[in-house]
């Protein structure tokens, strides 16, 4: 492989990894606080794309306004799901919560089929979804990159910086970190745990929406099951990085994105197995470090 | 307190029940429409799936999400063995089938058994490393595993015919095969659960560390449970493939595991009779919900019939079930002759008052 090809693949890999990282953060934040695998997160991602799609086609918003409203609506959807389906089960056995989460995911997919239709909708600039010049190809020497890849990378970077600021510098973030350690004690400190959990879902869901819109710009269509594969892979990223850890989710996302693109680029003969690469990495990492790369060892309670 | 039935009475009742069921199945096989026979077959196969998953999830407390993968292994193995050689030559267009499968054509029974054994062997290979994980991590690893099997089935053209799937599978499965295997599954797993092994499994479910302290080899028990569960998943997969007569990798997606999980949870996680009831209700209910997908009229409101609506209703039902009725129909109790008698006794007493 020539160096320019390598650089080209690497940039694509990072933009894919960045999208995985954005979604993975939603999984990891919810798990960190509630110890719940939010199976519906991949479908929240899908809804983010749908909201953006309908903002443009139904309400005739300009693309940027439509994207912003989509992010808001998705955040609201995430909080709504938590309020209706997860909050009543907070003290229930974890398996009930997990099954409910699978149920919510199933519901969102089928609801989308009924309401939005099962056929794929095209999310490309020709339908006014985003400006055509996003698809322009930039040439830096021998390296050819689509502008949309660079935009993806920079939006991912900005979102991650904002997230880090929220979690590590703001008061809400401080409360989130406290809750993930110990909910009852944090409540005693005068923190409204329910509200903080809602915020967590909002932040996670809006990151999923951002990831979804960026995903749809690269793979320009949306259908009810769009979020399944990226959702699963992002989920695996979160586990690989150490579920519950935000830096872990980012690391896991990039590891997965880079290895997926690079393995396919280096060994085109196994390109069909692309979706299996993530699982192989997952099982390998779990066997070596059962709590993920940056995960905390949990001691067994006796 | 109601009197307990003697072992002899119970055995007689059970034998009578099985004979009655066999008679009913014979009648259904002769008289019922193809549609009803199909549903009855599906109920039996779903019972096999639900009871085997319940052994792993409900009895042993290993939250496995890879059942669809084992079903796929069973289905593909059996089909590769039973598919007529001419059919194999027609089907494998892109890449020819590897030897020795291209020369084999076996009857149904050995194919089912081999399918179960291959699935069990795979279960062993997987269980041994991944059971080192606990709780959620195990769920994730098995989920990944099930999906990996699907991706492999999608790409191994020279074995599975890839995304095109396999067609023209001989439709061997009939009511005797499916209900016969359902009976074997239930008897095998029920006797396992009521043995000392079964008590050890339940101890592991409640508290693995305490079980270990009591001298139970947690790991080997979990592996055993997993292997037996995957054996029956494989058998069920074989029966299913020979009922539907076409399979492709999409039939073994995660949704499949999810459906079985609904049956198990609906019936009560940890109850075998619960799983049977859950499988029956789910299968029949899914058919009744088809009404929602065809147009109908209530008074003056025209309902257009929305495709996909029954899945929406189903998932809402599951969520509501989990929110308000987590224990399912049976909880962890079993429906036994004793409990039936005591229910009747209660009704009688209630009637007298």
Short mmCIF file of N, CA and C in Angstrom, two decimals, chain A residues 31 39 84-85 89 92-96 98-100 102-104 106-107 110-111 114 232 235 239 243 272-273 275-276 279 282 286-287 290 300-301, chain B residues 63 65 129 132-133 136-137 140-141 143-144 147-148 151-152 155-156 209 255 258 261 265 269 306-309 311-312 315-316 318-319 322-323 326:
data_model
loop_
_atom_site.label_atom_id
_atom_site.label_comp_id
_atom_site.label_asym_id
_atom_site.label_seq_id
_atom_site.Cartn_x
_atom_site.Cartn_y
_atom_site.Cartn_z
N UNK A 31 -24.55 3.26 31.37
CA UNK A 31 -24.10 2.11 32.14
C UNK A 31 -23.38 2.55 33.40
N UNK A 39 -30.05 -0.93 25.31
CA UNK A 39 -30.09 -1.51 23.97
C UNK A 39 -30.75 -0.58 22.96
N UNK A 84 -40.22 6.84 30.95
CA UNK A 84 -41.32 5.87 30.83
C UNK A 84 -40.86 4.45 31.14
N UNK A 85 -39.74 4.05 30.55
CA UNK A 85 -39.42 2.62 30.59
C UNK A 85 -38.39 2.25 31.64
N UNK A 89 -38.14 0.91 36.79
CA UNK A 89 -37.43 -0.35 37.05
C UNK A 89 -36.11 -0.13 37.77
N UNK A 92 -35.51 -2.62 40.30
CA UNK A 92 -35.87 -3.98 39.93
C UNK A 92 -34.60 -4.78 39.63
N UNK A 93 -34.71 -6.11 39.53
CA UNK A 93 -33.54 -6.89 39.13
C UNK A 93 -33.01 -6.39 37.80
N UNK A 94 -31.69 -6.48 37.63
CA UNK A 94 -31.11 -5.88 36.43
C UNK A 94 -31.55 -6.58 35.17
N UNK A 95 -31.87 -7.86 35.30
CA UNK A 95 -32.28 -8.57 34.08
C UNK A 95 -33.60 -8.00 33.55
N UNK A 96 -34.49 -7.56 34.44
CA UNK A 96 -35.76 -6.96 33.97
C UNK A 96 -35.48 -5.69 33.20
N UNK A 98 -32.79 -4.93 31.64
CA UNK A 98 -32.13 -5.27 30.38
C UNK A 98 -33.16 -5.71 29.34
N UNK A 99 -34.09 -6.56 29.77
CA UNK A 99 -35.12 -7.05 28.84
C UNK A 99 -36.00 -5.88 28.40
N UNK A 100 -36.32 -4.97 29.32
CA UNK A 100 -37.09 -3.80 28.93
C UNK A 100 -36.35 -2.99 27.88
N UNK A 102 -34.24 -4.07 25.70
CA UNK A 102 -34.36 -4.77 24.42
C UNK A 102 -35.74 -4.52 23.84
N UNK A 103 -36.76 -4.53 24.71
CA UNK A 103 -38.13 -4.27 24.27
C UNK A 103 -38.27 -2.87 23.68
N UNK A 104 -37.65 -1.89 24.33
CA UNK A 104 -37.73 -0.52 23.82
C UNK A 104 -37.08 -0.44 22.44
N UNK A 106 -36.76 -2.82 20.23
CA UNK A 106 -37.68 -3.49 19.32
C UNK A 106 -38.84 -2.57 18.97
N UNK A 107 -39.35 -1.89 19.99
CA UNK A 107 -40.47 -0.97 19.76
C UNK A 107 -40.07 0.15 18.82
N UNK A 110 -39.80 -1.02 15.20
CA UNK A 110 -41.05 -1.34 14.54
C UNK A 110 -41.96 -0.13 14.41
N UNK A 111 -41.87 0.76 15.40
CA UNK A 111 -42.63 1.99 15.31
C UNK A 111 -42.15 2.80 14.09
N UNK A 114 -43.61 1.40 10.99
CA UNK A 114 -45.02 1.73 10.80
C UNK A 114 -45.19 3.20 10.41
N UNK A 232 -24.56 -1.58 17.63
CA UNK A 232 -23.89 -2.73 18.23
C UNK A 232 -22.38 -2.51 18.29
N UNK A 235 -21.53 -0.08 20.91
CA UNK A 235 -21.70 -0.75 22.18
C UNK A 235 -20.46 -1.59 22.49
N UNK A 239 -17.60 -1.42 25.49
CA UNK A 239 -17.15 -2.53 26.31
C UNK A 239 -15.65 -2.73 26.18
N UNK A 243 -16.60 -0.42 29.84
CA UNK A 243 -17.90 0.25 29.90
C UNK A 243 -18.03 0.98 31.23
N UNK A 272 -15.93 -9.16 3.46
CA UNK A 272 -17.28 -9.60 3.82
C UNK A 272 -17.44 -9.82 5.31
N UNK A 273 -16.32 -10.13 5.95
CA UNK A 273 -16.38 -10.40 7.39
C UNK A 273 -16.27 -9.11 8.21
N UNK A 275 -18.22 -7.00 9.51
CA UNK A 275 -19.00 -6.84 10.72
C UNK A 275 -18.57 -7.78 11.84
N UNK A 276 -17.81 -8.83 11.48
CA UNK A 276 -17.40 -9.78 12.51
C UNK A 276 -16.14 -9.30 13.23
N UNK A 279 -16.66 -8.12 16.72
CA UNK A 279 -16.93 -9.14 17.72
C UNK A 279 -15.69 -9.91 18.11
N UNK A 282 -13.89 -7.80 20.42
CA UNK A 282 -14.60 -7.81 21.69
C UNK A 282 -14.26 -9.05 22.50
N UNK A 286 -12.23 -9.07 25.99
CA UNK A 286 -12.90 -9.50 27.22
C UNK A 286 -12.15 -10.65 27.87
N UNK A 287 -11.55 -11.51 27.04
CA UNK A 287 -10.84 -12.64 27.62
C UNK A 287 -9.56 -12.19 28.30
N UNK A 290 -11.32 -8.71 31.33
CA UNK A 290 -12.79 -8.84 31.36
C UNK A 290 -13.54 -7.54 31.58
N UNK A 300 -15.76 -9.12 43.42
CA UNK A 300 -16.99 -9.86 43.66
C UNK A 300 -17.45 -9.60 45.08
N UNK A 301 -18.73 -9.31 45.20
CA UNK A 301 -19.28 -9.08 46.54
C UNK A 301 -19.57 -10.42 47.20
N UNK B 63 -26.78 -15.12 31.60
CA UNK B 63 -27.65 -14.38 30.68
C UNK B 63 -27.07 -14.47 29.29
N UNK B 65 -27.25 -14.35 25.24
CA UNK B 65 -28.01 -13.72 24.16
C UNK B 65 -27.57 -14.29 22.81
N UNK B 129 -14.21 -20.66 27.24
CA UNK B 129 -13.57 -19.37 27.51
C UNK B 129 -14.52 -18.29 28.04
N UNK B 132 -15.80 -17.44 31.75
CA UNK B 132 -14.95 -16.74 32.73
C UNK B 132 -15.51 -15.35 33.00
N UNK B 133 -16.32 -14.88 32.08
CA UNK B 133 -16.91 -13.54 32.26
C UNK B 133 -18.13 -13.66 33.15
N UNK B 136 -23.22 -9.00 32.93
CA UNK B 136 -23.44 -8.27 31.69
C UNK B 136 -22.39 -8.60 30.64
N UNK B 137 -21.16 -8.82 31.08
CA UNK B 137 -20.10 -9.07 30.11
C UNK B 137 -20.35 -10.37 29.38
N UNK B 140 -22.94 -9.73 26.78
CA UNK B 140 -22.36 -9.05 25.61
C UNK B 140 -21.57 -10.02 24.76
N UNK B 141 -20.77 -10.87 25.42
CA UNK B 141 -19.93 -11.80 24.67
C UNK B 141 -20.80 -12.77 23.89
N UNK B 143 -23.89 -12.30 22.90
CA UNK B 143 -24.54 -11.52 21.83
C UNK B 143 -23.60 -11.40 20.64
N UNK B 144 -22.35 -11.03 20.93
CA UNK B 144 -21.34 -10.91 19.88
C UNK B 144 -21.14 -12.22 19.17
N UNK B 147 -24.02 -13.02 16.76
CA UNK B 147 -23.92 -12.19 15.56
C UNK B 147 -22.77 -12.65 14.68
N UNK B 148 -21.66 -13.07 15.32
CA UNK B 148 -20.51 -13.54 14.53
C UNK B 148 -20.90 -14.75 13.70
N UNK B 151 -22.72 -13.53 10.74
CA UNK B 151 -21.85 -12.92 9.73
C UNK B 151 -21.08 -13.99 8.98
N UNK B 152 -20.63 -15.02 9.69
CA UNK B 152 -19.90 -16.09 9.03
C UNK B 152 -20.82 -16.81 8.04
N UNK B 155 -21.06 -15.13 4.82
CA UNK B 155 -19.88 -15.00 3.98
C UNK B 155 -19.24 -16.30 3.58
N UNK B 156 -19.52 -17.38 4.29
CA UNK B 156 -18.88 -18.65 3.96
C UNK B 156 -19.66 -19.29 2.82
N UNK B 209 -20.97 -17.43 44.42
CA UNK B 209 -19.87 -17.53 45.38
C UNK B 209 -20.24 -18.48 46.52
N UNK B 255 -32.97 -10.73 16.46
CA UNK B 255 -34.41 -10.71 16.74
C UNK B 255 -34.90 -12.09 17.17
N UNK B 258 -34.24 -12.65 20.64
CA UNK B 258 -35.12 -11.75 21.38
C UNK B 258 -36.52 -12.34 21.52
N UNK B 261 -36.49 -14.97 24.05
CA UNK B 261 -36.40 -14.34 25.37
C UNK B 261 -37.78 -13.86 25.84
N UNK B 265 -39.54 -15.02 29.26
CA UNK B 265 -39.88 -14.04 30.29
C UNK B 265 -41.39 -14.01 30.52
N UNK B 269 -39.19 -16.59 34.05
CA UNK B 269 -37.80 -16.99 33.97
C UNK B 269 -37.52 -18.01 35.08
N UNK B 306 -52.11 -1.78 9.05
CA UNK B 306 -50.77 -1.23 8.89
C UNK B 306 -49.75 -2.37 8.96
N UNK B 307 -48.94 -2.57 7.92
CA UNK B 307 -47.94 -3.62 8.00
C UNK B 307 -46.90 -3.30 9.10
N UNK B 308 -46.55 -4.29 9.88
CA UNK B 308 -45.58 -4.07 10.95
C UNK B 308 -46.21 -3.73 12.27
N UNK B 309 -47.55 -3.52 12.26
CA UNK B 309 -48.23 -3.08 13.47
C UNK B 309 -48.14 -4.11 14.59
N UNK B 311 -45.81 -6.09 15.39
CA UNK B 311 -44.55 -6.05 16.13
C UNK B 311 -44.52 -4.87 17.10
N UNK B 312 -45.15 -3.77 16.70
CA UNK B 312 -45.24 -2.62 17.61
C UNK B 312 -46.03 -3.01 18.85
N UNK B 315 -44.03 -5.36 21.07
CA UNK B 315 -42.96 -4.78 21.88
C UNK B 315 -43.54 -3.94 23.01
N UNK B 316 -44.67 -3.26 22.74
CA UNK B 316 -45.31 -2.51 23.83
C UNK B 316 -45.76 -3.48 24.92
N UNK B 318 -44.44 -6.30 25.68
CA UNK B 318 -43.28 -6.75 26.44
C UNK B 318 -42.86 -5.70 27.46
N UNK B 319 -42.83 -4.43 27.04
CA UNK B 319 -42.41 -3.37 27.96
C UNK B 319 -43.39 -3.29 29.12
N UNK B 322 -42.88 -6.09 31.49
CA UNK B 322 -41.72 -5.93 32.35
C UNK B 322 -41.97 -4.87 33.42
N UNK B 323 -42.75 -3.84 33.06
CA UNK B 323 -42.95 -2.75 34.02
C UNK B 323 -43.89 -3.18 35.14
N UNK B 326 -43.22 -8.38 36.23
CA UNK B 326 -41.91 -8.90 35.88
C UNK B 326 -41.78 -10.41 35.99
#
